[in-house]
Tab-separated table of C-alpha atoms in Angstrom:
chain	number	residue	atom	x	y	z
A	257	UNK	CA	0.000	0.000	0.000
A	258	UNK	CA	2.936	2.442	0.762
A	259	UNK	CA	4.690	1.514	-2.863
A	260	UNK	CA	1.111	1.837	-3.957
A	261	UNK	CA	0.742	6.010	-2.314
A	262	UNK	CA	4.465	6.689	-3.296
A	263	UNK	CA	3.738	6.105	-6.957
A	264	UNK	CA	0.682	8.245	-7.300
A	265	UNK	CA	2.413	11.175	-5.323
A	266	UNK	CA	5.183	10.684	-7.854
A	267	UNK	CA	3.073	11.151	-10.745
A	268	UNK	CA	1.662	14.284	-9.586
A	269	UNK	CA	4.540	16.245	-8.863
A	270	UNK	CA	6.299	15.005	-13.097
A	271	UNK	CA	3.023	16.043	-14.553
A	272	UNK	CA	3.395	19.182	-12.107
A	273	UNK	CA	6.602	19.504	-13.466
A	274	UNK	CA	5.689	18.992	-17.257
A	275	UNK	CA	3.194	21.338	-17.332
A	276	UNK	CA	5.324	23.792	-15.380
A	277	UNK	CA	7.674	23.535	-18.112
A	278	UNK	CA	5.402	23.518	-20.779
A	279	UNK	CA	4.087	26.850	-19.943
A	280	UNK	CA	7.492	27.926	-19.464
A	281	UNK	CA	8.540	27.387	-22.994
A	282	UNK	CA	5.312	28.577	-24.129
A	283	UNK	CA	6.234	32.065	-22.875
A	284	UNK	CA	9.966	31.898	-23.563
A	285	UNK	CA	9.147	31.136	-27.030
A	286	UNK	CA	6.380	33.770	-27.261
A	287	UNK	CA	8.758	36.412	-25.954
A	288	UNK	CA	11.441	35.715	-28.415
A	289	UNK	CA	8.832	35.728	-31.455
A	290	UNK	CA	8.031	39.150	-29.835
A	291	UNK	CA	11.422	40.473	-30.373
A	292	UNK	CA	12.017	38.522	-34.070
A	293	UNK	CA	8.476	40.340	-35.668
A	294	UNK	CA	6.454	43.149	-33.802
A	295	UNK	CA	2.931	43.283	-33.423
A	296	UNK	CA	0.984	45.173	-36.285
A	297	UNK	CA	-0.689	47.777	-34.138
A	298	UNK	CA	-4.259	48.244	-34.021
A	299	UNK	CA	-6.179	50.998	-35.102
A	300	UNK	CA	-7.905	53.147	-33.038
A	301	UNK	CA	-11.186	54.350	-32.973
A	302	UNK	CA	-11.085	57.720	-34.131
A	303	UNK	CA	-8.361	56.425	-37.365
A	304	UNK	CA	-6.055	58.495	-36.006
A	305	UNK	CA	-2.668	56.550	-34.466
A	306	UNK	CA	-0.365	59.454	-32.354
A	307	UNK	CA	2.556	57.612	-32.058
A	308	UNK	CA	4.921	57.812	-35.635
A	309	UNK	CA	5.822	54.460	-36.019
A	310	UNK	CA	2.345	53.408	-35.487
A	311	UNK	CA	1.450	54.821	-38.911
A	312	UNK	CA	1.619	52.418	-42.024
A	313	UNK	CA	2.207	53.314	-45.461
A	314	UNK	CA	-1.090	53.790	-46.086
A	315	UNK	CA	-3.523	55.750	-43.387
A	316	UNK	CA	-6.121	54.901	-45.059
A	317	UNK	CA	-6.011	51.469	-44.634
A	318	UNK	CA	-6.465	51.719	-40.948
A	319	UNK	CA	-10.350	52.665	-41.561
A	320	UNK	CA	-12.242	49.827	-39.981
A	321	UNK	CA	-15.231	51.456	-38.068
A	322	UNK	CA	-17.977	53.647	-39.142
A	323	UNK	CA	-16.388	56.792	-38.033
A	324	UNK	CA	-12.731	55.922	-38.967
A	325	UNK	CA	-14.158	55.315	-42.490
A	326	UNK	CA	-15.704	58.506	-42.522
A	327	UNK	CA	-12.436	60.227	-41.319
A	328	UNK	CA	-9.401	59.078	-42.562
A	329	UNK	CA	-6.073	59.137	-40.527
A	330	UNK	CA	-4.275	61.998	-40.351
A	331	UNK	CA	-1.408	61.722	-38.439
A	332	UNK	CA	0.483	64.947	-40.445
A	333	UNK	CA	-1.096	67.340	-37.444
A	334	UNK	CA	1.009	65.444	-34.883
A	335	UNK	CA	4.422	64.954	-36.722
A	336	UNK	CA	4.434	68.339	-38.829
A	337	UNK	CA	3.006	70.971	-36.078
A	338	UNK	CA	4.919	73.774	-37.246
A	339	UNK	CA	3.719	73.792	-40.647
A	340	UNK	CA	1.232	75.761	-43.265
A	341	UNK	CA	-0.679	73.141	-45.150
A	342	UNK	CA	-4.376	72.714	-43.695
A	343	UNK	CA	-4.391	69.462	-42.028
A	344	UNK	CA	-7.738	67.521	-41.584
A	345	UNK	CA	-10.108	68.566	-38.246
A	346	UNK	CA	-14.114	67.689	-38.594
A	347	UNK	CA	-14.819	70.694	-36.905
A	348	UNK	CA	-16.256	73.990	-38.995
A	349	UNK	CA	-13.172	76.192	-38.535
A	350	UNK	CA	-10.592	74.727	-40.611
A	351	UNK	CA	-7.837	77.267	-39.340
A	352	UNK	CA	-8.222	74.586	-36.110
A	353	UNK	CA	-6.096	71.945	-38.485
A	354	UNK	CA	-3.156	74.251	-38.436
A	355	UNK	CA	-1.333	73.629	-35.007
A	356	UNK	CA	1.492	76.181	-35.085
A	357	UNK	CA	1.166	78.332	-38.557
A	358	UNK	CA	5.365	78.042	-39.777
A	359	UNK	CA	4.642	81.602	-41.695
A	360	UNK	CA	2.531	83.667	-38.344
A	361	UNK	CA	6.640	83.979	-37.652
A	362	UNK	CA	6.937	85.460	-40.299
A	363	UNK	CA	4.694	87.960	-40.462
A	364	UNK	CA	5.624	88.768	-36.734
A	365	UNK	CA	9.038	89.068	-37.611
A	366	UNK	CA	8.206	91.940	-40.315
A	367	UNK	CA	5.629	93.298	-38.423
A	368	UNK	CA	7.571	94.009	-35.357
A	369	UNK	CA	10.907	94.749	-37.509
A	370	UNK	CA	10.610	96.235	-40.566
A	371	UNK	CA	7.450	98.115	-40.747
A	372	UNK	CA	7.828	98.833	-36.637
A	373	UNK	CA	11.635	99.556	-36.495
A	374	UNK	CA	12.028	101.244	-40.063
A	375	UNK	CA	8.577	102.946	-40.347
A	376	UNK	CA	9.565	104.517	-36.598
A	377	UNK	CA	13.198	105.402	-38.621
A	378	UNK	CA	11.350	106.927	-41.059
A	379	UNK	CA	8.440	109.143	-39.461
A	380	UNK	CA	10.995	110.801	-37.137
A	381	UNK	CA	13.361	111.158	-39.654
A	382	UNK	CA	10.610	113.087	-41.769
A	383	UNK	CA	9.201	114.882	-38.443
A	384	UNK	CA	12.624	116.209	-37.180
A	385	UNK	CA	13.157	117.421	-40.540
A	386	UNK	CA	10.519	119.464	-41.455
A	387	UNK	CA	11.087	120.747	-37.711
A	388	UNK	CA	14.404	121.686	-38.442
A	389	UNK	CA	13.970	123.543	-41.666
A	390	UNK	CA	10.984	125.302	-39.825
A	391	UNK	CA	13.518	126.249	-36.732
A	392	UNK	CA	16.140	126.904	-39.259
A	393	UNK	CA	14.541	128.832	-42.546
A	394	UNK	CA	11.194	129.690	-40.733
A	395	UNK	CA	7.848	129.372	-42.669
A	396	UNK	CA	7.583	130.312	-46.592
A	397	UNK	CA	6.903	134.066	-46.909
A	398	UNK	CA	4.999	136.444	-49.582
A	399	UNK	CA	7.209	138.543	-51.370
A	400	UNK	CA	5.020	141.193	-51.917
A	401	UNK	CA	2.287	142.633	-49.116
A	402	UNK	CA	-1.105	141.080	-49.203
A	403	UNK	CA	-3.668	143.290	-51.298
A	404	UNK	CA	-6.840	142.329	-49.563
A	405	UNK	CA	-8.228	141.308	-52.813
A	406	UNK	CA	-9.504	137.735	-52.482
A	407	UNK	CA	-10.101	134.602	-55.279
A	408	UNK	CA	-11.839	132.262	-54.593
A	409	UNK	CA	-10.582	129.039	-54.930
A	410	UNK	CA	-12.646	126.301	-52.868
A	411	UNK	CA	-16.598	125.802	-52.661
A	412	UNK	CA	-17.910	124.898	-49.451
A	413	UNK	CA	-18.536	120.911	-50.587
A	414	UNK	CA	-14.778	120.692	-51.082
A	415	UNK	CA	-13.951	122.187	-48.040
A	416	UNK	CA	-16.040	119.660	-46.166
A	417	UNK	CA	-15.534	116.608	-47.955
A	418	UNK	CA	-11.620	117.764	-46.766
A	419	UNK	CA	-11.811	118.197	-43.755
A	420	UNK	CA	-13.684	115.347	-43.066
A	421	UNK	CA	-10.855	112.970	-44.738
A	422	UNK	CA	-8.521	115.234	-42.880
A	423	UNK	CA	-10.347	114.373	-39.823
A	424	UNK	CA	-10.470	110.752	-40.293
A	425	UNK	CA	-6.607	110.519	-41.125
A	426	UNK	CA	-5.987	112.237	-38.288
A	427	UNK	CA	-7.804	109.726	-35.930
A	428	UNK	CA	-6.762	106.473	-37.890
A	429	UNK	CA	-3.013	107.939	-37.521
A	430	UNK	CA	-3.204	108.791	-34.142
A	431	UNK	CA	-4.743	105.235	-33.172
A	432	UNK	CA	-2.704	103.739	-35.609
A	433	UNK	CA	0.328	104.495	-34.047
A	434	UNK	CA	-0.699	103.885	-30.308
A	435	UNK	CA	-1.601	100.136	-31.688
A	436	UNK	CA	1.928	99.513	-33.255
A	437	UNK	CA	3.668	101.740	-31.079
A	438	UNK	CA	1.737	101.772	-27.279
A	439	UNK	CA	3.356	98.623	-26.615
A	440	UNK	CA	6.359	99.886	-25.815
A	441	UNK	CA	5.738	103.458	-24.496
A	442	UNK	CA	2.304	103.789	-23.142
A	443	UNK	CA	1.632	100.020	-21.608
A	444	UNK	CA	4.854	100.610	-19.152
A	445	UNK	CA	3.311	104.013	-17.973
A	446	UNK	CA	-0.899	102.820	-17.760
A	447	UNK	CA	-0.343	99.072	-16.599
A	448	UNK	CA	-1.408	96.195	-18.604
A	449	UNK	CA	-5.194	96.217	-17.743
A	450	UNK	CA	-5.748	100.186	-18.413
A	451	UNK	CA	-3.800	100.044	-21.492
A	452	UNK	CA	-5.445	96.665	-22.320
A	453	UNK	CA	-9.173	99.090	-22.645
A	454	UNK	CA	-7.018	102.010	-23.523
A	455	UNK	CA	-6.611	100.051	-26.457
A	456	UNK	CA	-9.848	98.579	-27.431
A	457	UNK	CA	-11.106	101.835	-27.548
A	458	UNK	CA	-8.891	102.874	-29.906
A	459	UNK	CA	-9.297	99.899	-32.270
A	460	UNK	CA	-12.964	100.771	-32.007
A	461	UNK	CA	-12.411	104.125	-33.132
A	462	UNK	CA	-10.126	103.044	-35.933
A	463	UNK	CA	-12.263	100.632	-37.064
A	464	UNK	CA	-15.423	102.945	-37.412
A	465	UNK	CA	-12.947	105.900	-38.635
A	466	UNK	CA	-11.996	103.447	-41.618
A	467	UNK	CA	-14.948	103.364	-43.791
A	468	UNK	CA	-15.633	107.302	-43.563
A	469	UNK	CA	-12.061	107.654	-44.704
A	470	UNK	CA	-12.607	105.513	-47.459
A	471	UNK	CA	-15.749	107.725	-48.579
A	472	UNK	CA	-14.300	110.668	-48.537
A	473	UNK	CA	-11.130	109.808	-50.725
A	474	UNK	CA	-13.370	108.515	-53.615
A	475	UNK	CA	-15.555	111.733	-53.191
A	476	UNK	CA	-12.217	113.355	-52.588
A	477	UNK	CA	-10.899	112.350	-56.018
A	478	UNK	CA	-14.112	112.474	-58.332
A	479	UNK	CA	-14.228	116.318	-57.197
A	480	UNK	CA	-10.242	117.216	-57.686
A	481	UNK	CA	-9.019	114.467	-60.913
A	482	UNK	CA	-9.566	116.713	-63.514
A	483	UNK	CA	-7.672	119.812	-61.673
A	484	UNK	CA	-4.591	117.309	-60.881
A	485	UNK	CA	-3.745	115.911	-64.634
A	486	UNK	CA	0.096	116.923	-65.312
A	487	UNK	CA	0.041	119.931	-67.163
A	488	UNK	CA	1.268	123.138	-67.674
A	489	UNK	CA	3.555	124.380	-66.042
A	490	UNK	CA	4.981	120.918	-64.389
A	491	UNK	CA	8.070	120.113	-66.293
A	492	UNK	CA	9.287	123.659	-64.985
A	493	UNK	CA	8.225	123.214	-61.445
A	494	UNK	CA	10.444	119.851	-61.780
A	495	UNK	CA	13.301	121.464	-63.260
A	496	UNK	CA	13.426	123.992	-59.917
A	497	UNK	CA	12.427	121.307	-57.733
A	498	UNK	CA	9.448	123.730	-56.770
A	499	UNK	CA	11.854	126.876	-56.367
A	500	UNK	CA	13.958	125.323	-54.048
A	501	UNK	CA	16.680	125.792	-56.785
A	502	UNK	CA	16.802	129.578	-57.974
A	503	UNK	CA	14.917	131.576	-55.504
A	504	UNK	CA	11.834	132.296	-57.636
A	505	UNK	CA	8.880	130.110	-57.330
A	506	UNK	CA	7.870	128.535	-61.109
A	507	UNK	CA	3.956	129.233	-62.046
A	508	UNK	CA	1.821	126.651	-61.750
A	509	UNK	CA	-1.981	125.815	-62.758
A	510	UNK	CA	-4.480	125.532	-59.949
A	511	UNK	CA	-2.149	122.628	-58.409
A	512	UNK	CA	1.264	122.483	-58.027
A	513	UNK	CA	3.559	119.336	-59.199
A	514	UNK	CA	4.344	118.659	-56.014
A	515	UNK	CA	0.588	118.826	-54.591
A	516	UNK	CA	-0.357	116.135	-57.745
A	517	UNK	CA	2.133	113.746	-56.564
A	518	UNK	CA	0.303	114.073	-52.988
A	519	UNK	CA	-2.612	113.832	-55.038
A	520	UNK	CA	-1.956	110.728	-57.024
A	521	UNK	CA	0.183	108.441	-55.108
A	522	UNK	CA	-0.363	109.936	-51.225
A	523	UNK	CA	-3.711	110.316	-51.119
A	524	UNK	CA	-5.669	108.025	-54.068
A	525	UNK	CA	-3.255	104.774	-54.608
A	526	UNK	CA	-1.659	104.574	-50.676
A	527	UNK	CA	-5.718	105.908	-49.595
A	528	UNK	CA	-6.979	103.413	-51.341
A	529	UNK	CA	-4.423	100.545	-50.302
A	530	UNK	CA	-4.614	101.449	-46.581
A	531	UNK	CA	-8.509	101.252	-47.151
A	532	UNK	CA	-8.561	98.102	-49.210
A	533	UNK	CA	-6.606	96.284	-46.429
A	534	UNK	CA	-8.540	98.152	-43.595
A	535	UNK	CA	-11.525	96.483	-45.557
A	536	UNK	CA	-9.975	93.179	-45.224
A	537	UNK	CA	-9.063	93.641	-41.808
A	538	UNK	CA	-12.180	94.553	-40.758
A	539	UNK	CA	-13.753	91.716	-42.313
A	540	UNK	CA	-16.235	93.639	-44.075
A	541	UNK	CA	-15.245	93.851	-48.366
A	542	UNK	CA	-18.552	94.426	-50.457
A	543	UNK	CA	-19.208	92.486	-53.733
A	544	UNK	CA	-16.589	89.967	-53.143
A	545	UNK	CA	-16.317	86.370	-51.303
A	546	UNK	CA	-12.983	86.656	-49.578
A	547	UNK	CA	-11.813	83.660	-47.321
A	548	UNK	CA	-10.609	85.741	-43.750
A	549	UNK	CA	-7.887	83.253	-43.367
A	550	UNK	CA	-5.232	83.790	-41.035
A	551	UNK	CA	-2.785	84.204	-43.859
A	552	UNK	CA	-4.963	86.337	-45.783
A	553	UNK	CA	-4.916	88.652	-42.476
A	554	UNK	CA	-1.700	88.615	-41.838
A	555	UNK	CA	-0.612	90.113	-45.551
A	556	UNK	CA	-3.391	92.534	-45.488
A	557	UNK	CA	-1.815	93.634	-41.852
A	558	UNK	CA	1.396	93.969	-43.737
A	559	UNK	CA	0.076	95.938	-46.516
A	560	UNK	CA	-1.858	98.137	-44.328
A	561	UNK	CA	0.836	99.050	-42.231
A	562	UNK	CA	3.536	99.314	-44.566
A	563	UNK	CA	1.056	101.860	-46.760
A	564	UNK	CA	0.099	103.955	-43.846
A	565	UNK	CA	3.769	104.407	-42.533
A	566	UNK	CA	4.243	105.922	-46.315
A	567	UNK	CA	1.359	107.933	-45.960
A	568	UNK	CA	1.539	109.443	-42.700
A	569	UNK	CA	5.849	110.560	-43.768
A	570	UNK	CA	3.984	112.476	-46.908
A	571	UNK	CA	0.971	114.111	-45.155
A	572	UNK	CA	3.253	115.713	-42.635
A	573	UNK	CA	4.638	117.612	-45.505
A	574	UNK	CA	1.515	118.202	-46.617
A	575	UNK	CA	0.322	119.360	-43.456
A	576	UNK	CA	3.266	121.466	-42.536
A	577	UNK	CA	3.275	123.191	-46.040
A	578	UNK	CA	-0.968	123.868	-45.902
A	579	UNK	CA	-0.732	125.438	-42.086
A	580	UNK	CA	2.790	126.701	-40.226
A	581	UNK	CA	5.161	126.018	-43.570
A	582	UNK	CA	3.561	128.986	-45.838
A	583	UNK	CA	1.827	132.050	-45.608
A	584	UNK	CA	-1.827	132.400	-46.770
A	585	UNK	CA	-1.537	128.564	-47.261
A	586	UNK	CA	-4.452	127.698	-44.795
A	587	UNK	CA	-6.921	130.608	-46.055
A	588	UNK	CA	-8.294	128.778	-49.122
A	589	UNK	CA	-9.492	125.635	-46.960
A	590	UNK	CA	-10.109	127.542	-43.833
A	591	UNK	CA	-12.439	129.864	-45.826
A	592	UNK	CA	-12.398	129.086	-49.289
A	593	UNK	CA	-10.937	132.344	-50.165
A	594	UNK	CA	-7.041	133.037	-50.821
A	595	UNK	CA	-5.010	136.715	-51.485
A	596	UNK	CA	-4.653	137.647	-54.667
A	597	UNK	CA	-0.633	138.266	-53.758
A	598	UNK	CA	-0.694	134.637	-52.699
A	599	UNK	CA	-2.709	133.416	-55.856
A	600	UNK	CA	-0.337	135.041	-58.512
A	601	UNK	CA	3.040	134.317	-56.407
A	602	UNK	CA	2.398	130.469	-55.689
A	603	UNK	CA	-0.059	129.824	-58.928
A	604	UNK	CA	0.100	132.366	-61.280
A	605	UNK	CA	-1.245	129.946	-64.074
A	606	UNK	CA	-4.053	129.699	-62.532
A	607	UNK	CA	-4.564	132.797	-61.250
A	608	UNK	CA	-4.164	134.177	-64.634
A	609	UNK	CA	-7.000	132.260	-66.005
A	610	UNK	CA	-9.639	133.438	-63.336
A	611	UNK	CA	-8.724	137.153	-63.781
A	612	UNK	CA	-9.139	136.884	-67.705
């Protein structure tokens, strides 16, 4: 009976034993299959696999599921962040696809460099300037007494739709400036917060200021085109560089060479750039469908600011010479009226013509 109870105890420990080892090799084999050939990886549910290596030649072949059918994988948003191409999102805004935009640097960079840096250079340049030759030479004067006679050379319309475009300028310049500029001068002296609402109200004010601008420089133009074809006069006003060289100031028709270039480039083609970006800016161009894209904003930011930089350098000129800079200057837009002396000393074309 003992032989009997030893033999069955031996036989279940060896088939303990085998199937101890069994299972042993079973998992020592599986673990070095493991390392030989890796696992295909599952997709998941959404289609999309984060992890690189996860990704198989084909994306597309990972669609299994309804949804994963109806979105492919995309796994380009992950491993190209900083990049421009739209990636895919199922989500409305598409700008959402576009983790880190490789070209909002860009922009940035230009932004804050060239048109900050160099169109600072450049308006005090052309302030200091006309300060100095008004410190130095003092304002344009008459050469002869005024007679009291007076032409007149603006109706009241003109004046109006001018001073309302002057007006305009004036505020979009002014609010202009604090929103490229503030940053660094007026934030350190209000505090974030104040200058944070500081600041909203004068992007409101810009923003509304726009479109009025933009009215009165096409009203602007149809009323003065016809007076501001080269003409007359011109080639001579070139030649003298406006009297600068010779002393004596060359006639000229009812504007000036200098006052058409103001005319034409200032005021109509940089006027209407600044406004056709303001437009875009403001997300409001008629009669066309325009995508508001981020890149779309960013070079109608550039344009805009680049233009207005330009413009704001030649209106101080034009400012300077129409108030402080000459004599008799401001009368015809102040009261539509100028002197006679002044009429046949800085126009005598034109002055010639009226007293026929």
């Amino acid at each position: 009976f003992k032989d009997m109870c030893m033999k069955r105890s031996f036989s279940k420990v060896l088939r303990t034993l085998v199937v101890a080892a069994g299972l042993s090799l079973t998992l020592a084999s599986g673990a070095s299959f493991a390392e030989r050939a890796a696992m295909a990886p599952l997709p998941s549910p959404s289609g999309v696999d984060v992890p690189p290596l996860s990704v198989p030649a084909n994306p597309n072949s990972l669609a299994n599921g309804t949804q994963a059918q109806a979105q492919p994988a995309n796994p380009s948003i992950f491993t190209s962040a900083n990049s421009d191409p739209y990636n895919y999102v199922s989500i409305p805004d598409k700008e959402a696809s576009v983790l880190i935009q490789r070209s909002g640097e860009q922009w940035r960079v230009i932004r804050n460099g060239v048109i900050t840096v160099y169109g600072g250079w450049l308006l005090a340049i052309a302030f200091f300037g006309i300060a100095a030759v008004f410190i130095i030479k003092g304002p344009i004067k008459l050469h002869a007494p005024l007679s009291g006679q007076k032409v007149k050379r603006f109706n009241g319309f003109e004046r109006f739709t001018h001073w309302v475009m002057a007006a305009s300028f004036i505020g979009l310049a002014v609010t202009g400036l604090l929103i490229l500029y503030g940053k660094y001068f007026a934030m350190p002296l209000m505090g974030g917060v104040a200058y944070g609402s500081f600041l909203n109200i004068c992007k409101n004010i810009h923003n509304y200021s726009g479109p009025l601008f933009t009215l009165s420089i096409i009203i602007f133009f149809l009323l003065f085109a016809t007076r501001n074809i080269p003409g007359e006069g011109d080639l001579t006003w070139i030649k003298s560089f406006g009297g600068m060289f010779g002393g004596n100031h060359p006639p000229a028709g009812f504007f000036n060479f200098g006052e058409k270039i103001w005319f034409w480039f200032g005021m109509t083609f940089l006027g209407l750039v600044i406004s056709g970006s303001g437009l875009v800016l403001d997300m409001i161009v008629p009669f066309m469908q325009i995508e508001y894209i981020r890149g779309t904003m960013q070079i109608a930011n550039i344009i805009h600011g680049g233009a207005a930089v330009l413009m704001m350098t030649m209106a101080m000129g034009h400012i300077y010479i129409g108030s402080i800079g000459m004599q008799g200057s401001s009368d015809g837009m102040m009261t539509g009226y100028v002197d006679a002396t002044w009429a046949k000393e800085h126009h005598e074309l034109w002055y010639n013509k009226v007293n026929k």
